[in-house]
Each structure stands twice: as structure tokens, then as C-alpha cells.
mmCIF file with all atom_site columns, C-alpha atoms in Angstrom:
data_model
loop_
_atom_site.group_PDB
_atom_site.id
_atom_site.type_symbol
_atom_site.label_atom_id
_atom_site.label_alt_id
_atom_site.label_comp_id
_atom_site.label_asym_id
_atom_site.label_entity_id
_atom_site.label_seq_id
_atom_site.pdbx_PDB_ins_code
_atom_site.Cartn_x
_atom_site.Cartn_y
_atom_site.Cartn_z
_atom_site.occupancy
_atom_site.B_iso_or_equiv
_atom_site.pdbx_formal_charge
_atom_site.auth_seq_id
_atom_site.auth_comp_id
_atom_site.auth_asym_id
_atom_site.auth_atom_id
_atom_site.pdbx_PDB_model_num
ATOM 1   C CA . ALA A 1 1   ? -24.262 43.448 10.971 1.00 0.00 ? 1   ALA A CA 1
ATOM 2   C CA . SER A 1 2   ? -20.609 43.978 11.471 1.00 0.00 ? 2   SER A CA 1
ATOM 3   C CA . ALA A 1 3   ? -20.448 41.312 14.211 1.00 0.00 ? 3   ALA A CA 1
ATOM 4   C CA . GLU A 1 4   ? -21.457 38.796 11.562 1.00 0.00 ? 4   GLU A CA 1
ATOM 5   C CA . ILE A 1 5   ? -18.129 39.184 9.628  1.00 0.00 ? 5   ILE A CA 1
ATOM 6   C CA . THR A 1 6   ? -16.709 35.738 9.129  1.00 0.00 ? 6   THR A CA 1
ATOM 7   C CA . GLY A 1 7   ? -13.988 35.023 11.436 1.00 0.00 ? 7   GLY A CA 1
ATOM 8   C CA . MET A 1 8   ? -14.323 38.028 13.511 1.00 0.00 ? 8   MET A CA 1
ATOM 9   C CA . LYS A 1 9   ? -15.482 38.089 16.838 1.00 0.00 ? 9   LYS A CA 1
ATOM 10  C CA . SER A 1 10  ? -17.318 41.102 18.472 1.00 0.00 ? 10  SER A CA 1
ATOM 11  C CA . LEU A 1 11  ? -15.399 42.346 21.371 1.00 0.00 ? 11  LEU A CA 1
ATOM 12  C CA . PRO A 1 12  ? -17.064 43.855 24.552 1.00 0.00 ? 12  PRO A CA 1
ATOM 13  C CA . SER A 1 13  ? -18.014 47.634 23.962 1.00 0.00 ? 13  SER A CA 1
ATOM 14  C CA . HIS A 1 14  ? -15.588 48.780 26.882 1.00 0.00 ? 14  HIS A CA 1
ATOM 15  C CA . HIS A 1 15  ? -12.836 48.407 24.187 1.00 0.00 ? 15  HIS A CA 1
ATOM 16  C CA . PHE A 1 16  ? -14.250 50.629 21.504 1.00 0.00 ? 16  PHE A CA 1
ATOM 17  C CA . PRO A 1 17  ? -16.016 53.861 21.246 1.00 0.00 ? 17  PRO A CA 1
ATOM 18  C CA . THR A 1 18  ? -19.482 54.824 20.237 1.00 0.00 ? 18  THR A CA 1
ATOM 19  C CA . ASN A 1 19  ? -19.814 57.924 17.930 1.00 0.00 ? 19  ASN A CA 1
ATOM 20  C CA . ILE A 1 20  ? -17.887 60.842 19.243 1.00 0.00 ? 20  ILE A CA 1
ATOM 21  C CA . ASN A 1 21  ? -16.129 63.831 17.690 1.00 0.00 ? 21  ASN A CA 1
ATOM 22  C CA . LYS A 1 22  ? -13.757 66.452 18.700 1.00 0.00 ? 22  LYS A CA 1
ATOM 23  C CA . THR A 1 23  ? -16.728 69.042 19.578 1.00 0.00 ? 23  THR A CA 1
ATOM 24  C CA . THR A 1 24  ? -18.327 66.589 21.993 1.00 0.00 ? 24  THR A CA 1
ATOM 25  C CA . MET A 1 25  ? -14.961 65.861 23.827 1.00 0.00 ? 25  MET A CA 1
ATOM 26  C CA . LYS A 1 26  ? -14.227 69.828 24.091 1.00 0.00 ? 26  LYS A CA 1
ATOM 27  C CA . LEU A 1 27  ? -17.726 69.947 25.437 1.00 0.00 ? 27  LEU A CA 1
ATOM 28  C CA . ALA A 1 28  ? -17.416 67.449 28.065 1.00 0.00 ? 28  ALA A CA 1
ATOM 29  C CA . ILE A 1 29  ? -14.098 68.734 29.121 1.00 0.00 ? 29  ILE A CA 1
ATOM 30  C CA . SER A 1 30  ? -15.438 72.394 29.266 1.00 0.00 ? 30  SER A CA 1
ATOM 31  C CA . ALA A 1 31  ? -18.291 71.350 31.175 1.00 0.00 ? 31  ALA A CA 1
ATOM 32  C CA . ALA A 1 32  ? -16.286 69.502 33.692 1.00 0.00 ? 32  ALA A CA 1
ATOM 33  C CA . LEU A 1 33  ? -13.999 72.169 34.220 1.00 0.00 ? 33  LEU A CA 1
ATOM 34  C CA . VAL A 1 34  ? -16.690 74.706 34.766 1.00 0.00 ? 34  VAL A CA 1
ATOM 35  C CA . GLY A 1 35  ? -18.841 72.388 36.958 1.00 0.00 ? 35  GLY A CA 1
ATOM 36  C CA . SER A 1 36  ? -15.879 71.394 38.882 1.00 0.00 ? 36  SER A CA 1
ATOM 37  C CA . ALA A 1 37  ? -14.457 74.785 39.476 1.00 0.00 ? 37  ALA A CA 1
ATOM 38  C CA . SER A 1 38  ? -17.744 76.190 40.498 1.00 0.00 ? 38  SER A CA 1
ATOM 39  C CA . ALA A 1 39  ? -18.785 73.394 42.700 1.00 0.00 ? 39  ALA A CA 1
ATOM 40  C CA . TRP A 1 40  ? -15.447 73.026 44.559 1.00 0.00 ? 40  TRP A CA 1
ATOM 41  C CA . SER A 1 41  ? -14.988 76.748 44.839 1.00 0.00 ? 41  SER A CA 1
ATOM 42  C CA . THR A 1 42  ? -14.676 78.031 48.391 1.00 0.00 ? 42  THR A CA 1
ATOM 43  C CA . LEU A 1 43  ? -14.506 81.639 47.361 1.00 0.00 ? 43  LEU A CA 1
ATOM 44  C CA . THR A 1 44  ? -18.402 82.160 47.186 1.00 0.00 ? 44  THR A CA 1
ATOM 45  C CA . MET A 1 45  ? -19.158 85.459 48.984 1.00 0.00 ? 45  MET A CA 1
ATOM 46  C CA . LYS A 1 46  ? -22.953 84.968 49.696 1.00 0.00 ? 46  LYS A CA 1
ATOM 47  C CA . ALA A 1 47  ? -25.215 81.854 50.114 1.00 0.00 ? 47  ALA A CA 1
ATOM 48  C CA . GLN A 1 48  ? -26.738 80.342 47.061 1.00 0.00 ? 48  GLN A CA 1
ATOM 49  C CA . THR A 1 49  ? -30.485 80.121 46.869 1.00 0.00 ? 49  THR A CA 1
ATOM 50  C CA . PRO A 1 50  ? -31.540 76.924 45.628 1.00 0.00 ? 50  PRO A CA 1
ATOM 51  C CA . ASN A 1 51  ? -32.817 78.570 42.355 1.00 0.00 ? 51  ASN A CA 1
ATOM 52  C CA . SER A 1 52  ? -30.063 80.898 41.797 1.00 0.00 ? 52  SER A CA 1
ATOM 53  C CA . ARG A 1 53  ? -28.872 81.555 38.160 1.00 0.00 ? 53  ARG A CA 1
ATOM 54  C CA . ARG A 1 54  ? -25.388 80.129 39.314 1.00 0.00 ? 54  ARG A CA 1
ATOM 55  C CA . ASN A 1 55  ? -26.854 76.924 40.951 1.00 0.00 ? 55  ASN A CA 1
ATOM 56  C CA . ILE A 1 56  ? -29.048 76.343 37.836 1.00 0.00 ? 56  ILE A CA 1
ATOM 57  C CA . LEU A 1 57  ? -25.834 76.788 35.570 1.00 0.00 ? 57  LEU A CA 1
ATOM 58  C CA . GLN A 1 58  ? -24.007 74.700 37.829 1.00 0.00 ? 58  GLN A CA 1
ATOM 59  C CA . LYS A 1 59  ? -26.633 71.965 37.633 1.00 0.00 ? 59  LYS A CA 1
ATOM 60  C CA . GLY A 1 60  ? -26.835 72.254 33.929 1.00 0.00 ? 60  GLY A CA 1
ATOM 61  C CA . ALA A 1 61  ? -22.877 71.776 33.568 1.00 0.00 ? 61  ALA A CA 1
ATOM 62  C CA . ALA A 1 62  ? -23.023 68.751 35.711 1.00 0.00 ? 62  ALA A CA 1
ATOM 63  C CA . ILE A 1 63  ? -25.734 67.164 33.532 1.00 0.00 ? 63  ILE A CA 1
ATOM 64  C CA . ALA A 1 64  ? -23.818 68.005 30.358 1.00 0.00 ? 64  ALA A CA 1
ATOM 65  C CA . THR A 1 65  ? -20.864 66.395 32.037 1.00 0.00 ? 65  THR A CA 1
ATOM 66  C CA . ALA A 1 66  ? -22.589 63.321 32.754 1.00 0.00 ? 66  ALA A CA 1
ATOM 67  C CA . ILE A 1 67  ? -24.002 63.105 29.241 1.00 0.00 ? 67  ILE A CA 1
ATOM 68  C CA . ALA A 1 68  ? -20.867 64.008 27.275 1.00 0.00 ? 68  ALA A CA 1
ATOM 69  C CA . ALA A 1 69  ? -18.061 62.509 29.595 1.00 0.00 ? 69  ALA A CA 1
ATOM 70  C CA . PRO A 1 70  ? -18.975 58.823 29.000 1.00 0.00 ? 70  PRO A CA 1
ATOM 71  C CA . ALA A 1 71  ? -18.672 59.607 25.231 1.00 0.00 ? 71  ALA A CA 1
ATOM 72  C CA . ALA A 1 72  ? -15.307 61.383 25.809 1.00 0.00 ? 72  ALA A CA 1
ATOM 73  C CA . ALA A 1 73  ? -14.006 58.292 27.830 1.00 0.00 ? 73  ALA A CA 1
ATOM 74  C CA . ASN A 1 74  ? -14.508 56.077 24.937 1.00 0.00 ? 74  ASN A CA 1
ATOM 75  C CA . ALA A 1 75  ? -11.420 56.919 22.722 1.00 0.00 ? 75  ALA A CA 1
ATOM 76  C CA . TYR A 1 76  ? -9.762  53.947 21.290 1.00 0.00 ? 76  TYR A CA 1
ATOM 77  C CA . ALA A 1 77  ? -7.805  52.361 24.319 1.00 0.00 ? 77  ALA A CA 1
ATOM 78  C CA . VAL A 1 78  ? -5.549  49.601 25.206 1.00 0.00 ? 78  VAL A CA 1
ATOM 79  C CA . PRO A 1 79  ? -7.979  47.189 27.301 1.00 0.00 ? 79  PRO A CA 1
ATOM 80  C CA . ASP A 1 80  ? -6.904  46.246 30.888 1.00 0.00 ? 80  ASP A CA 1
ATOM 81  C CA . LEU A 1 81  ? -5.653  42.620 30.996 1.00 0.00 ? 81  LEU A CA 1
ATOM 82  C CA . LEU A 1 82  ? -8.003  40.304 32.895 1.00 0.00 ? 82  LEU A CA 1
ATOM 83  C CA . TYR A 1 83  ? -4.931  38.699 34.388 1.00 0.00 ? 83  TYR A CA 1
ATOM 84  C CA . PRO A 1 84  ? -1.373  39.744 35.522 1.00 0.00 ? 84  PRO A CA 1
ATOM 85  C CA . PHE A 1 85  ? 1.363   39.906 32.966 1.00 0.00 ? 85  PHE A CA 1
ATOM 86  C CA . GLU A 1 86  ? 3.027   36.757 34.671 1.00 0.00 ? 86  GLU A CA 1
ATOM 87  C CA . ALA A 1 87  ? -0.258  34.449 34.458 1.00 0.00 ? 87  ALA A CA 1
ATOM 88  C CA . LEU A 1 88  ? 0.611   33.099 31.133 1.00 0.00 ? 88  LEU A CA 1
ATOM 89  C CA . GLU A 1 89  ? 4.049   31.776 32.183 1.00 0.00 ? 89  GLU A CA 1
ATOM 90  C CA . PRO A 1 90  ? 5.660   29.483 31.268 1.00 0.00 ? 90  PRO A CA 1
ATOM 91  C CA . TYR A 1 91  ? 4.468   29.896 27.672 1.00 0.00 ? 91  TYR A CA 1
ATOM 92  C CA . ILE A 1 92  ? 4.713   33.707 27.690 1.00 0.00 ? 92  ILE A CA 1
ATOM 93  C CA . ASP A 1 93  ? 7.031   35.585 30.178 1.00 0.00 ? 93  ASP A CA 1
ATOM 94  C CA . ALA A 1 94  ? 5.798   38.652 32.076 1.00 0.00 ? 94  ALA A CA 1
ATOM 95  C CA . PRO A 1 95  ? 8.230   40.987 30.370 1.00 0.00 ? 95  PRO A CA 1
ATOM 96  C CA . THR A 1 96  ? 7.119   39.731 26.988 1.00 0.00 ? 96  THR A CA 1
ATOM 97  C CA . MET A 1 97  ? 3.461   40.398 27.900 1.00 0.00 ? 97  MET A CA 1
ATOM 98  C CA . LYS A 1 98  ? 4.243   43.906 29.527 1.00 0.00 ? 98  LYS A CA 1
ATOM 99  C CA . ILE A 1 99  ? 6.108   45.202 26.344 1.00 0.00 ? 99  ILE A CA 1
ATOM 100 C CA . HIS A 1 100 ? 3.604   43.537 23.926 1.00 0.00 ? 100 HIS A CA 1
ATOM 101 C CA . HIS A 1 101 ? 0.503   44.876 25.900 1.00 0.00 ? 101 HIS A CA 1
ATOM 102 C CA . ASP A 1 102 ? 1.850   48.427 26.928 1.00 0.00 ? 102 ASP A CA 1
ATOM 103 C CA . LYS A 1 103 ? 4.194   49.383 24.130 1.00 0.00 ? 103 LYS A CA 1
ATOM 104 C CA . HIS A 1 104 ? 3.204   47.565 21.025 1.00 0.00 ? 104 HIS A CA 1
ATOM 105 C CA . HIS A 1 105 ? -0.654  47.539 21.493 1.00 0.00 ? 105 HIS A CA 1
ATOM 106 C CA . GLY A 1 106 ? -0.350  51.131 22.863 1.00 0.00 ? 106 GLY A CA 1
ATOM 107 C CA . THR A 1 107 ? 1.355   52.308 19.730 1.00 0.00 ? 107 THR A CA 1
ATOM 108 C CA . TYR A 1 108 ? -1.345  50.612 17.508 1.00 0.00 ? 108 TYR A CA 1
ATOM 109 C CA . VAL A 1 109 ? -4.061  52.588 19.701 1.00 0.00 ? 109 VAL A CA 1
ATOM 110 C CA . ALA A 1 110 ? -2.110  55.907 19.611 1.00 0.00 ? 110 ALA A CA 1
ATOM 111 C CA . ASN A 1 111 ? -1.923  55.652 15.856 1.00 0.00 ? 111 ASN A CA 1
ATOM 112 C CA . ILE A 1 112 ? -5.289  54.661 15.070 1.00 0.00 ? 112 ILE A CA 1
ATOM 113 C CA . ASN A 1 113 ? -6.551  57.596 17.585 1.00 0.00 ? 113 ASN A CA 1
ATOM 114 C CA . LYS A 1 114 ? -4.251  59.991 15.366 1.00 0.00 ? 114 LYS A CA 1
ATOM 115 C CA . ALA A 1 115 ? -5.578  58.784 12.240 1.00 0.00 ? 115 ALA A CA 1
ATOM 116 C CA . THR A 1 116 ? -9.240  59.200 13.256 1.00 0.00 ? 116 THR A CA 1
ATOM 117 C CA . GLU A 1 117 ? -8.724  62.567 15.010 1.00 0.00 ? 117 GLU A CA 1
ATOM 118 C CA . GLY A 1 118 ? -11.429 65.155 14.121 1.00 0.00 ? 118 GLY A CA 1
ATOM 119 C CA . LYS A 1 119 ? -13.605 62.040 12.626 1.00 0.00 ? 119 LYS A CA 1
ATOM 120 C CA . ASP A 1 120 ? -16.593 60.402 14.015 1.00 0.00 ? 120 ASP A CA 1
ATOM 121 C CA . GLU A 1 121 ? -15.192 57.530 15.894 1.00 0.00 ? 121 GLU A CA 1
ATOM 122 C CA . VAL A 1 122 ? -16.901 54.007 15.129 1.00 0.00 ? 122 VAL A CA 1
ATOM 123 C CA . ASP A 1 123 ? -16.828 50.665 16.208 1.00 0.00 ? 123 ASP A CA 1
ATOM 124 C CA . ILE A 1 124 ? -13.682 48.813 15.513 1.00 0.00 ? 124 ILE A CA 1
ATOM 125 C CA . LEU A 1 125 ? -15.347 46.456 13.338 1.00 0.00 ? 125 LEU A CA 1
ATOM 126 C CA . GLU A 1 126 ? -17.033 48.978 11.009 1.00 0.00 ? 126 GLU A CA 1
ATOM 127 C CA . LEU A 1 127 ? -13.718 50.827 10.935 1.00 0.00 ? 127 LEU A CA 1
ATOM 128 C CA . GLN A 1 128 ? -12.028 47.650 9.406  1.00 0.00 ? 128 GLN A CA 1
ATOM 129 C CA . LEU A 1 129 ? -14.752 47.065 6.817  1.00 0.00 ? 129 LEU A CA 1
ATOM 130 C CA . ASN A 1 130 ? -13.281 49.588 4.535  1.00 0.00 ? 130 ASN A CA 1
ATOM 131 C CA . ALA A 1 131 ? -9.921  49.478 6.040  1.00 0.00 ? 131 ALA A CA 1
ATOM 132 C CA . LEU A 1 132 ? -7.946  48.355 2.701  1.00 0.00 ? 132 LEU A CA 1
ATOM 133 C CA . GLU A 1 133 ? -9.354  51.489 1.083  1.00 0.00 ? 133 GLU A CA 1
ATOM 134 C CA . ALA A 1 134 ? -8.927  53.751 3.968  1.00 0.00 ? 134 ALA A CA 1
ATOM 135 C CA . GLY A 1 135 ? -5.193  53.066 3.806  1.00 0.00 ? 135 GLY A CA 1
ATOM 136 C CA . PRO A 1 136 ? -2.331  51.798 6.163  1.00 0.00 ? 136 PRO A CA 1
ATOM 137 C CA . ALA A 1 137 ? -3.443  53.698 9.371  1.00 0.00 ? 137 ALA A CA 1
ATOM 138 C CA . TYR A 1 138 ? -6.732  52.138 9.465  1.00 0.00 ? 138 TYR A CA 1
ATOM 139 C CA . ARG A 1 139 ? -5.677  48.711 8.270  1.00 0.00 ? 139 ARG A CA 1
ATOM 140 C CA . ASN A 1 140 ? -2.550  48.355 10.261 1.00 0.00 ? 140 ASN A CA 1
ATOM 141 C CA . SER A 1 141 ? -3.366  50.327 13.477 1.00 0.00 ? 141 SER A CA 1
ATOM 142 C CA . GLY A 1 142 ? -6.963  49.699 13.459 1.00 0.00 ? 142 GLY A CA 1
ATOM 143 C CA . GLY A 1 143 ? -6.300  46.068 12.522 1.00 0.00 ? 143 GLY A CA 1
ATOM 144 C CA . GLY A 1 144 ? -3.689  45.651 15.081 1.00 0.00 ? 144 GLY A CA 1
ATOM 145 C CA . HIS A 1 145 ? -5.742  47.338 17.784 1.00 0.00 ? 145 HIS A CA 1
ATOM 146 C CA . TYR A 1 146 ? -8.688  44.653 17.151 1.00 0.00 ? 146 TYR A CA 1
ATOM 147 C CA . ASN A 1 147 ? -6.306  41.883 16.918 1.00 0.00 ? 147 ASN A CA 1
ATOM 148 C CA . HIS A 1 148 ? -4.488  42.759 20.069 1.00 0.00 ? 148 HIS A CA 1
ATOM 149 C CA . ALA A 1 149 ? -7.827  43.363 22.046 1.00 0.00 ? 149 ALA A CA 1
ATOM 150 C CA . PHE A 1 150 ? -9.090  40.022 20.714 1.00 0.00 ? 150 PHE A CA 1
ATOM 151 C CA . PHE A 1 151 ? -5.721  38.319 21.551 1.00 0.00 ? 151 PHE A CA 1
ATOM 152 C CA . TRP A 1 152 ? -5.873  39.453 25.244 1.00 0.00 ? 152 TRP A CA 1
ATOM 153 C CA . ASP A 1 153 ? -9.416  38.295 25.673 1.00 0.00 ? 153 ASP A CA 1
ATOM 154 C CA . GLU A 1 154 ? -8.737  34.850 24.147 1.00 0.00 ? 154 GLU A CA 1
ATOM 155 C CA . MET A 1 155 ? -5.887  34.051 26.227 1.00 0.00 ? 155 MET A CA 1
ATOM 156 C CA . ALA A 1 156 ? -6.115  32.703 29.778 1.00 0.00 ? 156 ALA A CA 1
ATOM 157 C CA . PRO A 1 157 ? -3.828  31.370 32.349 1.00 0.00 ? 157 PRO A CA 1
ATOM 158 C CA . PRO A 1 158 ? -3.006  27.778 31.996 1.00 0.00 ? 158 PRO A CA 1
ATOM 159 C CA . ASP A 1 159 ? -4.948  26.398 34.764 1.00 0.00 ? 159 ASP A CA 1
ATOM 160 C CA . GLU A 1 160 ? -8.087  28.359 33.209 1.00 0.00 ? 160 GLU A CA 1
ATOM 161 C CA . ALA A 1 161 ? -7.231  27.169 30.003 1.00 0.00 ? 161 ALA A CA 1
ATOM 162 C CA . LYS A 1 162 ? -7.379  23.505 31.050 1.00 0.00 ? 162 LYS A CA 1
ATOM 163 C CA . LYS A 1 163 ? -11.130 23.811 31.681 1.00 0.00 ? 163 LYS A CA 1
ATOM 164 C CA . THR A 1 164 ? -12.006 25.233 28.497 1.00 0.00 ? 164 THR A CA 1
ATOM 165 C CA . LYS A 1 165 ? -12.863 23.427 25.174 1.00 0.00 ? 165 LYS A CA 1
ATOM 166 C CA . PRO A 1 166 ? -13.235 24.602 21.597 1.00 0.00 ? 166 PRO A CA 1
ATOM 167 C CA . SER A 1 167 ? -16.472 25.168 20.077 1.00 0.00 ? 167 SER A CA 1
ATOM 168 C CA . ALA A 1 168 ? -18.066 22.051 18.259 1.00 0.00 ? 168 ALA A CA 1
ATOM 169 C CA . GLU A 1 169 ? -17.319 23.803 14.942 1.00 0.00 ? 169 GLU A CA 1
ATOM 170 C CA . LEU A 1 170 ? -13.742 24.604 15.682 1.00 0.00 ? 170 LEU A CA 1
ATOM 171 C CA . GLU A 1 171 ? -13.281 21.002 17.367 1.00 0.00 ? 171 GLU A CA 1
ATOM 172 C CA . ALA A 1 172 ? -14.837 19.555 14.191 1.00 0.00 ? 172 ALA A CA 1
ATOM 173 C CA . ALA A 1 173 ? -12.288 21.582 11.844 1.00 0.00 ? 173 ALA A CA 1
ATOM 174 C CA . ILE A 1 174 ? -9.245  20.628 14.003 1.00 0.00 ? 174 ILE A CA 1
ATOM 175 C CA . ASP A 1 175 ? -10.094 16.816 13.962 1.00 0.00 ? 175 ASP A CA 1
ATOM 176 C CA . LYS A 1 176 ? -10.603 17.054 10.166 1.00 0.00 ? 176 LYS A CA 1
ATOM 177 C CA . ALA A 1 177 ? -7.229  18.832 9.619  1.00 0.00 ? 177 ALA A CA 1
ATOM 178 C CA . PHE A 1 178 ? -4.969  17.257 12.189 1.00 0.00 ? 178 PHE A CA 1
ATOM 179 C CA . GLY A 1 179 ? -6.941  14.180 13.728 1.00 0.00 ? 179 GLY A CA 1
ATOM 180 C CA . SER A 1 180 ? -7.488  15.726 17.139 1.00 0.00 ? 180 SER A CA 1
ATOM 181 C CA . LEU A 1 181 ? -6.605  18.657 19.468 1.00 0.00 ? 181 LEU A CA 1
ATOM 182 C CA . ASP A 1 182 ? -3.731  16.756 20.965 1.00 0.00 ? 182 ASP A CA 1
ATOM 183 C CA . GLU A 1 183 ? -2.216  15.788 17.538 1.00 0.00 ? 183 GLU A CA 1
ATOM 184 C CA . MET A 1 184 ? -2.308  19.341 16.283 1.00 0.00 ? 184 MET A CA 1
#
């Protein structure tokens, strides 16, 4: 239902978290460390039998890591650009893109992660449903993260942009307001 919000596009899931909490993240990190340390240890004094308690625990840690690690990796994050920083030149220069992407958007992400620390994380659209009531961190930082992730996905290098057309609905609205896309 959240994707049906008027004027808001649903972004790819790789941009935003599923439900995760601090306990899940600690479990994932602990399991990864325990599983990694025991799996890579060269200090084993005796051969392990396939059904040894140590082997079973290592397999359990590996399974827990496989289950929990994807959730831990889903904290709100600045998405990678689908094009190089200089791809939008001459319209937007590379230094402006790099600063805006890495620093500006990065600040929104750091602030929304801080504001949601210790809470179940939700899809960014769900977070924005009550952002006004939730306060400035959710409104400004959550909204800034959503807007920028949308911004990066919607822009394209000039040679690719020339091949695209607005939707019929958007084109009709532009034509009604301005006469045509060129006149706009």
C-alpha cells in the first residue's frame, strides 16, 4: 500500500532495509566472528570428525550468519550511482555530483540511521507516512534519503536521456501546462 502514495515512486529494495533491530545485527556480527574464527583457525590440535560438537557448532554459526547477515547489511545506505560522476556533464559537473552524492546524501543517511537506532527499521516509504508527526529527523533525513535515492535513479547521462520519453500521463500534464515538452 505504501507504494501507492501519490507522487512517490517505489525504489528498488536494495536501497532500503527490511525489518531489522539491534539484537539481530549483534547476532549476525557475533555469528560471523565465531564462525569465521573457528573456520579459519590453523591452531586445531586434532582432526575433527564430521559429527563433532565443534563441527556442528561451526555449521550452526554459518547458518545463523547466512540468515542474519543479509538483514544486517540492509541498514539505510547511499546507493551506488548507476553511472560515473562525470556522466551528467555538461549539465552537472563531476565535483558537484561527488559532493552531493557522497557528502550531502551521506549526511541524510547517517542522520536517519542515528534516529532509527534501536528501532525496527522499515521501508523508507513506510517511515515517511508519519514523518511529520515523528519529527525533523524522520522528515528531513528520511525524506532527504528517499528524495536523493529517487534523484540518482531518475537521472541519466544525456545520450541515454535522449532515448527516453515521459509517461503518457506526465506528457499530457506538461502539454496542458506548457504546450509541449520543448516549450517547457
